[in-house]
Amino acid sequence: MSEQTTRQIDRSQMTVSDEIAIDIRNMNKWFGSFHVLRDIDLTVHRGERIVIAGPSGSGKSTLIRCINRLEEHQAGHIVIDGVELTSDIKNIDKVRSEVGMVFQHFNLFPHLTVLENCTLAPIWVRKVPRKQAEATAMRFLEKVKIPEQADKYPGQLSGGQQQRVAIARSLCMQPKIMLFDEPTSALDPEMIKEVLDTMIALAEEGMTMICVTHEMGFAQAVANRVIFMDQGQIVEQNNPTDFFNNPKSERTKLFLSQILGH
Amino acid sequence: MSDTHAQTVPFVRDTMLPSAAPPIRESGAVRWMRENLFSGPVNTILTLLGLLIVWFLIATFWDWFAHSVWNASSLNECREIITATWGDTARGACFAVIRERWNQYLFGFYPRELYWRPTMTFGLLMVALAPVLFSASLTIRRVVLAITAVVTLWAMVVLGAPVVWLAFAVLVLAGGGYLSERNITWLLPFSALYPLLGVWLLWGGSLWGPIFVLVGPALGWVAWRLLSRVSGLLATVAAILVTLVFWMVLAGDATGDAERMLSLSIESVRSDRFGGFLLSLTIGVAGIALSLPLGIVLALARQSDMFLIKSLSVIFIEFIRGVPLITLLFVASLLLNYFLPPGTSFDIILRVIIMVTIFAAAYMAEVIRGGLAALPKGQYEAADALGLDYWKAQRLIVLPQALKISIPGIVSTFIGMFKDTTLVTFVGLYDPLKSMSDAVRANIEWKGIYWEPFIFVGGIFFLICFGMSRYSMYLERRLQRDHR
């Protein structure tokens, strides 16, 4: 098992409420004629920390990209915070400003400084005054432990620093839900820990999170639910203890033996 | 095993080595020459060959330049002076033609006593451009504005500008300098108004004309404010309609009436008196300023998901790129008159500017599309994920990066367009290269003069185009953000 999450985790704020944050019913998606997501049913409560695992091509990234409509689903319903995602552009913009997303390749804006990356959306989408947006941004940059890099450009930072800026950039919109799409897959081993620590700190504050990741140590330490996907379907979901110690399906057992076996 | 006990003695470095200077052969001019001129037998031969060609060129043309005559009133007088000074067989350049006729190459047939007007217009153009082109560097602005002020005022005094206008120029130049020191963005309103001021100064006529041109969009804005609560689309359409109707129906009469009540006019100059570099620069600057925004719109339209918008853009771009510029210019000068209602007179320079603009915009659109395509998909996704709508994402994320990538292509298009302005000779306008030289040669005194005007005109074109090219390199360097 991974060594990365050895520190003590404060679980006092990690409470799951009854309130439903994300409700996905019978969702299907095709890329052309390829049936990439099949009958997905998923309910996420506020405060849940969900890790989605699975082999590549199983549709896990596509699933979370449907949640903020970076991908369009063709059948079924996705309701975020009571707002259903349809082709109505107003609903899409509303959902997107409530749902933060962190990408595998960071996708920072290279022509803007770190601080400008963080203040852009609050200023232009939320209409926050510049001074206030900058104060908020500095607060979140301190939280991800890189306030001293605020005036640099993303190209001058290391991968781990860039990913932490990307997390701060999302947090500046004060989202209710955070989506992580393989946030550590493009990082050097040395830098994975700093990003995972940032994500753990976020979980400790009670953020609703859905993470697509291969960091099973993180899943065990932080998640309250692990979902295993294969061939566009949810094959198994369980709490981390049972998921790792007691997998039910053969496919899950095989997957776990492959990624934990060495 | 070996004597060094490599396997048995562990090694730990306790002092780090400081960095040392490179060997002398690896630095300075010696290294540069070794690497660039004499790196091998082939390169050494090529270097010597190059030197030979340069020497041959200089040897051939040196006499011609060295025997230049600057003071003469005709080509024959030039030849006599050359023969008298350097002997019967000597050849020499007769740059006296430039000294005698420089004004026609610069201003065409613009009235001589009004030369100060285009001069001032050009000087003020530099002030208007300062916040657009040199927004980042106070030092560059100081140099540019200082040189502009000195040259413009000196030229205006020499050309006999009235004191009132000298005072006006001093006011604008000083004001520009002051705002440049304080906060350059405050100068942007002047940049926005400059096109109207420039048109008025060049063509003259009543000041009420440009004022009422401004009233149109102002009324449109009022209409937009009134209707925007009802429907955004309706308000936009109404604003455009109100502006156009005001311009077409009311602006002309209003200008006449206002002029009768309070005359605010300067002597007007007809378009057929424009010529030389005045004409080239007017068309070039207007074309550059208009084709960039049009090109951006066309490029975005071509990337659009909406079928109709995309198709219209593709058809426009492919059609315009498919015909030569001369065809468009002939359409502007001849065919347009058939299609317009009889009696409408539509200024020839304006028609040419429109054609040159749409021609350059089609190329510009493709250049910018290349920049858009070069952006990683992740940039669009990140903008979407943050909740930015289409226009904000384009303006804040996509275009700043795409335009930066496209700078070399955009400036190439500008340079090409500026040089293409000489093609207006085919529709009877006096471009500096062909028509103006023909006009000069039509005079018996300068009949037969060829190379000297070409060198003069070519030299000025080179300076302007080289300037644009250097500016684009400066801009690329300034916008360099990725240190990867």
Short mmCIF file of C-alpha atoms in Angstrom, two decimals, chain B residues 107 242 342 383 390 480:
data_model
loop_
_atom_site.label_atom_id
_atom_site.label_comp_id
_atom_site.label_asym_id
_atom_site.label_seq_id
_atom_site.Cartn_x
_atom_site.Cartn_y
_atom_site.Cartn_z
CA PHE B 107 1.82 63.80 -50.52
CA VAL B 242 -31.04 53.21 -35.18
CA PRO B 342 -27.47 56.44 -59.83
CA ALA B 383 -12.47 27.97 -19.03
CA TYR B 390 -18.33 31.70 -24.62
CA GLN B 480 6.93 35.09 -23.86
#
